Amino acid sequence: MIIFDKNQWQLSGDLTIEKIPAIIDLINKQKLDKKTTIAFSKVTSVDTSILSLIFELQRQAKKTKSHFVFKNLPKNLNSLAKLYGVEDLVSSLH
């Protein structure tokens, strides 16, 4: 699911519509550093709900004047973003 280690977060497993709301709830309870790295290297599969997770993180960063760095984003993220017409927003994350 998600492991928080100060300003280094590690997501793992399936990031699907069933799990994203719980992950967002956990993230909402965290105190954000000015810069936090979120690693996706242990994520096994995603669906389009990963876009809602990323956009929620971006909203939080803007609200708290912090910054997220995304590492090892899933390979199919760009095709999912293209499906919804938000590829420009996602391509800026790489």
Short mmCIF file of N, CA and C in Angstrom, two decimals:
data_model
loop_
_atom_site.label_atom_id
_atom_site.label_comp_id
_atom_site.label_asym_id
_atom_site.label_seq_id
_atom_site.Cartn_x
_atom_site.Cartn_y
_atom_site.Cartn_z
N MET A 1 0.85 -1.18 0.00
CA MET A 1 0.00 0.00 0.00
C MET A 1 0.89 1.24 0.00
N ILE A 2 1.25 1.79 1.17
CA ILE A 2 2.14 2.95 1.21
C ILE A 2 2.92 2.95 2.52
N ILE A 3 4.20 3.22 2.40
CA ILE A 3 5.08 3.33 3.57
C ILE A 3 5.60 4.76 3.60
N PHE A 4 5.45 5.40 4.76
CA PHE A 4 5.91 6.77 4.94
C PHE A 4 7.22 6.75 5.72
N ASP A 5 8.24 7.35 5.18
CA ASP A 5 9.53 7.48 5.86
C ASP A 5 10.02 8.92 5.66
N LYS A 6 9.56 9.79 6.55
CA LYS A 6 9.87 11.22 6.46
C LYS A 6 9.46 11.76 5.11
N ASN A 7 10.42 12.18 4.31
CA ASN A 7 10.09 12.75 3.01
C ASN A 7 10.30 11.76 1.86
N GLN A 8 10.30 10.47 2.19
CA GLN A 8 10.42 9.41 1.19
C GLN A 8 9.23 8.46 1.38
N TRP A 9 8.35 8.41 0.42
CA TRP A 9 7.19 7.53 0.49
C TRP A 9 7.32 6.45 -0.56
N GLN A 10 6.90 5.22 -0.22
CA GLN A 10 6.98 4.10 -1.15
C GLN A 10 5.59 3.49 -1.31
N LEU A 11 5.08 3.54 -2.52
CA LEU A 11 3.82 2.88 -2.85
C LEU A 11 4.11 1.47 -3.32
N SER A 12 3.20 0.55 -3.05
CA SER A 12 3.41 -0.82 -3.48
C SER A 12 2.07 -1.51 -3.75
N GLY A 13 2.17 -2.63 -4.45
CA GLY A 13 0.98 -3.42 -4.74
C GLY A 13 0.15 -2.83 -5.86
N ASP A 14 -1.13 -3.17 -5.85
CA ASP A 14 -2.05 -2.68 -6.87
C ASP A 14 -2.60 -1.32 -6.49
N LEU A 15 -2.50 -0.37 -7.38
CA LEU A 15 -3.10 0.95 -7.17
C LEU A 15 -4.34 1.01 -8.05
N THR A 16 -5.42 0.49 -7.51
CA THR A 16 -6.67 0.40 -8.25
C THR A 16 -7.77 1.14 -7.51
N ILE A 17 -8.90 1.24 -8.13
CA ILE A 17 -10.01 2.01 -7.60
C ILE A 17 -10.42 1.55 -6.19
N GLU A 18 -10.20 0.30 -5.89
CA GLU A 18 -10.55 -0.21 -4.56
C GLU A 18 -9.60 0.32 -3.49
N LYS A 19 -8.37 0.63 -3.84
CA LYS A 19 -7.35 0.99 -2.86
C LYS A 19 -7.02 2.48 -2.79
N ILE A 20 -7.26 3.20 -3.86
CA ILE A 20 -6.88 4.62 -3.92
C ILE A 20 -7.53 5.45 -2.82
N PRO A 21 -8.83 5.31 -2.52
CA PRO A 21 -9.41 6.13 -1.45
C PRO A 21 -8.71 5.94 -0.10
N ALA A 22 -8.35 4.72 0.24
CA ALA A 22 -7.65 4.47 1.51
C ALA A 22 -6.26 5.10 1.50
N ILE A 23 -5.59 5.04 0.37
CA ILE A 23 -4.25 5.65 0.26
C ILE A 23 -4.36 7.17 0.42
N ILE A 24 -5.35 7.76 -0.22
CA ILE A 24 -5.55 9.21 -0.10
C ILE A 24 -5.85 9.59 1.34
N ASP A 25 -6.66 8.78 2.03
CA ASP A 25 -6.94 9.05 3.45
C ASP A 25 -5.67 9.02 4.29
N LEU A 26 -4.80 8.04 4.04
CA LEU A 26 -3.54 7.95 4.77
C LEU A 26 -2.65 9.15 4.48
N ILE A 27 -2.60 9.54 3.23
CA ILE A 27 -1.77 10.69 2.84
C ILE A 27 -2.29 11.97 3.49
N ASN A 28 -3.60 12.12 3.54
CA ASN A 28 -4.20 13.32 4.14
C ASN A 28 -3.83 13.49 5.62
N LYS A 29 -3.44 12.41 6.26
CA LYS A 29 -3.08 12.46 7.68
C LYS A 29 -1.59 12.75 7.90
N GLN A 30 -0.84 12.84 6.81
CA GLN A 30 0.61 13.06 6.92
C GLN A 30 0.94 14.55 6.95
N LYS A 31 1.96 14.86 7.70
CA LYS A 31 2.52 16.21 7.66
C LYS A 31 3.48 16.24 6.48
N LEU A 32 3.29 17.19 5.60
CA LEU A 32 4.11 17.24 4.39
C LEU A 32 5.37 18.06 4.60
N ASP A 33 6.48 17.53 4.10
CA ASP A 33 7.72 18.29 4.03
C ASP A 33 7.63 19.20 2.82
N LYS A 34 8.57 20.11 2.71
CA LYS A 34 8.60 21.00 1.54
C LYS A 34 8.78 20.20 0.25
N LYS A 35 9.54 19.10 0.33
CA LYS A 35 9.76 18.25 -0.84
C LYS A 35 9.68 16.80 -0.39
N THR A 36 8.80 16.05 -1.05
CA THR A 36 8.61 14.64 -0.73
C THR A 36 8.75 13.83 -2.01
N THR A 37 9.52 12.76 -1.94
CA THR A 37 9.68 11.85 -3.07
C THR A 37 8.73 10.68 -2.88
N ILE A 38 8.00 10.38 -3.93
CA ILE A 38 7.07 9.25 -3.90
C ILE A 38 7.53 8.25 -4.96
N ALA A 39 7.90 7.06 -4.50
CA ALA A 39 8.41 6.02 -5.39
C ALA A 39 7.30 5.03 -5.74
N PHE A 40 7.21 4.71 -7.00
CA PHE A 40 6.22 3.76 -7.51
C PHE A 40 6.87 2.43 -7.92
N SER A 41 8.11 2.22 -7.58
CA SER A 41 8.86 1.06 -8.08
C SER A 41 8.29 -0.28 -7.64
N LYS A 42 7.56 -0.32 -6.55
CA LYS A 42 6.99 -1.59 -6.07
C LYS A 42 5.51 -1.74 -6.39
N VAL A 43 5.01 -0.87 -7.26
CA VAL A 43 3.61 -0.96 -7.69
C VAL A 43 3.51 -2.06 -8.74
N THR A 44 2.53 -2.94 -8.57
CA THR A 44 2.40 -4.08 -9.48
C THR A 44 1.40 -3.83 -10.61
N SER A 45 0.32 -3.10 -10.33
CA SER A 45 -0.62 -2.76 -11.40
C SER A 45 -1.39 -1.50 -11.03
N VAL A 46 -1.89 -0.84 -12.06
CA VAL A 46 -2.65 0.40 -11.86
C VAL A 46 -3.85 0.40 -12.79
N ASP A 47 -4.83 1.20 -12.43
CA ASP A 47 -5.92 1.51 -13.34
C ASP A 47 -6.03 3.03 -13.40
N THR A 48 -7.04 3.53 -14.03
CA THR A 48 -7.15 4.98 -14.23
C THR A 48 -7.30 5.75 -12.93
N SER A 49 -7.63 5.08 -11.85
CA SER A 49 -7.75 5.79 -10.56
C SER A 49 -6.41 6.33 -10.07
N ILE A 50 -5.31 5.84 -10.63
CA ILE A 50 -4.01 6.40 -10.26
C ILE A 50 -3.94 7.88 -10.63
N LEU A 51 -4.68 8.27 -11.66
CA LEU A 51 -4.72 9.68 -12.04
C LEU A 51 -5.34 10.52 -10.93
N SER A 52 -6.38 10.01 -10.29
CA SER A 52 -7.00 10.76 -9.19
C SER A 52 -6.03 10.89 -8.02
N LEU A 53 -5.22 9.87 -7.78
CA LEU A 53 -4.22 9.94 -6.72
C LEU A 53 -3.18 11.02 -7.03
N ILE A 54 -2.69 11.02 -8.23
CA ILE A 54 -1.67 12.00 -8.62
C ILE A 54 -2.23 13.41 -8.57
N PHE A 55 -3.45 13.60 -9.05
CA PHE A 55 -4.03 14.94 -9.04
C PHE A 55 -4.33 15.40 -7.62
N GLU A 56 -4.73 14.49 -6.75
CA GLU A 56 -4.94 14.85 -5.34
C GLU A 56 -3.61 15.27 -4.70
N LEU A 57 -2.55 14.56 -5.00
CA LEU A 57 -1.24 14.92 -4.47
C LEU A 57 -0.83 16.31 -4.97
N GLN A 58 -1.10 16.59 -6.22
CA GLN A 58 -0.76 17.90 -6.76
C GLN A 58 -1.58 19.01 -6.09
N ARG A 59 -2.85 18.74 -5.81
CA ARG A 59 -3.69 19.72 -5.11
C ARG A 59 -3.14 19.99 -3.71
N GLN A 60 -2.76 18.90 -3.02
CA GLN A 60 -2.20 19.06 -1.67
C GLN A 60 -0.90 19.85 -1.70
N ALA A 61 -0.07 19.57 -2.66
CA ALA A 61 1.21 20.28 -2.76
C ALA A 61 0.97 21.77 -2.97
N LYS A 62 0.04 22.09 -3.83
CA LYS A 62 -0.26 23.49 -4.08
C LYS A 62 -0.81 24.17 -2.83
N LYS A 63 -1.71 23.47 -2.13
CA LYS A 63 -2.34 24.02 -0.93
C LYS A 63 -1.34 24.24 0.20
N THR A 64 -0.36 23.36 0.32
CA THR A 64 0.60 23.43 1.42
C THR A 64 1.94 24.04 1.01
N LYS A 65 2.01 24.50 -0.24
CA LYS A 65 3.25 25.07 -0.77
C LYS A 65 4.43 24.08 -0.64
N SER A 66 4.12 22.84 -0.94
CA SER A 66 5.15 21.80 -0.93
C SER A 66 5.29 21.25 -2.35
N HIS A 67 6.12 20.23 -2.49
CA HIS A 67 6.44 19.70 -3.82
C HIS A 67 6.61 18.19 -3.73
N PHE A 68 6.01 17.48 -4.67
CA PHE A 68 6.20 16.03 -4.76
C PHE A 68 7.07 15.71 -5.96
N VAL A 69 7.99 14.79 -5.77
CA VAL A 69 8.80 14.25 -6.86
C VAL A 69 8.35 12.81 -7.04
N PHE A 70 7.94 12.46 -8.25
CA PHE A 70 7.46 11.11 -8.55
C PHE A 70 8.57 10.32 -9.21
N LYS A 71 8.88 9.14 -8.65
CA LYS A 71 9.94 8.28 -9.19
C LYS A 71 9.33 6.96 -9.64
N ASN A 72 9.86 6.45 -10.73
CA ASN A 72 9.46 5.13 -11.23
C ASN A 72 7.96 5.04 -11.49
N LEU A 73 7.42 6.06 -12.13
CA LEU A 73 5.99 6.02 -12.47
C LEU A 73 5.69 4.82 -13.36
N PRO A 74 4.51 4.23 -13.22
CA PRO A 74 4.16 3.07 -14.05
C PRO A 74 4.26 3.39 -15.54
N LYS A 75 4.70 2.40 -16.30
CA LYS A 75 4.92 2.59 -17.73
C LYS A 75 3.64 2.92 -18.48
N ASN A 76 2.52 2.38 -18.04
CA ASN A 76 1.27 2.62 -18.76
C ASN A 76 0.54 3.89 -18.31
N LEU A 77 1.17 4.68 -17.45
CA LEU A 77 0.53 5.91 -16.97
C LEU A 77 0.23 6.88 -18.10
N ASN A 78 1.15 7.01 -19.04
CA ASN A 78 0.94 7.94 -20.15
C ASN A 78 -0.25 7.52 -21.01
N SER A 79 -0.40 6.23 -21.25
CA SER A 79 -1.54 5.80 -22.07
C SER A 79 -2.86 5.99 -21.32
N LEU A 80 -2.85 5.80 -20.01
CA LEU A 80 -4.05 6.06 -19.22
C LEU A 80 -4.39 7.55 -19.24
N ALA A 81 -3.38 8.38 -19.14
CA ALA A 81 -3.60 9.84 -19.16
C ALA A 81 -4.12 10.27 -20.53
N LYS A 82 -3.62 9.66 -21.58
CA LYS A 82 -4.07 10.00 -22.93
C LYS A 82 -5.54 9.64 -23.10
N LEU A 83 -5.95 8.54 -22.52
CA LEU A 83 -7.33 8.09 -22.59
C LEU A 83 -8.29 9.16 -22.04
N TYR A 84 -7.85 9.89 -21.03
CA TYR A 84 -8.67 10.92 -20.40
C TYR A 84 -8.31 12.35 -20.83
N GLY A 85 -7.38 12.46 -21.76
CA GLY A 85 -7.03 13.78 -22.28
C GLY A 85 -6.22 14.63 -21.33
N VAL A 86 -5.48 14.00 -20.44
CA VAL A 86 -4.67 14.75 -19.47
C VAL A 86 -3.19 14.42 -19.60
N GLU A 87 -2.78 13.98 -20.79
CA GLU A 87 -1.39 13.58 -20.98
C GLU A 87 -0.41 14.70 -20.75
N ASP A 88 -0.80 15.95 -21.05
CA ASP A 88 0.10 17.08 -20.80
C ASP A 88 0.38 17.24 -19.31
N LEU A 89 -0.62 17.05 -18.49
CA LEU A 89 -0.43 17.17 -17.03
C LEU A 89 0.47 16.05 -16.50
N VAL A 90 0.30 14.85 -17.04
CA VAL A 90 1.08 13.71 -16.56
C VAL A 90 2.50 13.73 -17.12
N SER A 91 2.66 14.15 -18.36
CA SER A 91 4.00 14.15 -18.95
C SER A 91 4.95 15.08 -18.21
N SER A 92 4.42 16.09 -17.56
CA SER A 92 5.27 17.01 -16.80
C SER A 92 5.81 16.38 -15.52
N LEU A 93 5.30 15.22 -15.13
CA LEU A 93 5.74 14.57 -13.90
C LEU A 93 7.03 13.79 -14.10
N HIS A 94 7.34 13.43 -15.33
CA HIS A 94 8.52 12.58 -15.60
C HIS A 94 9.79 13.35 -15.51
#
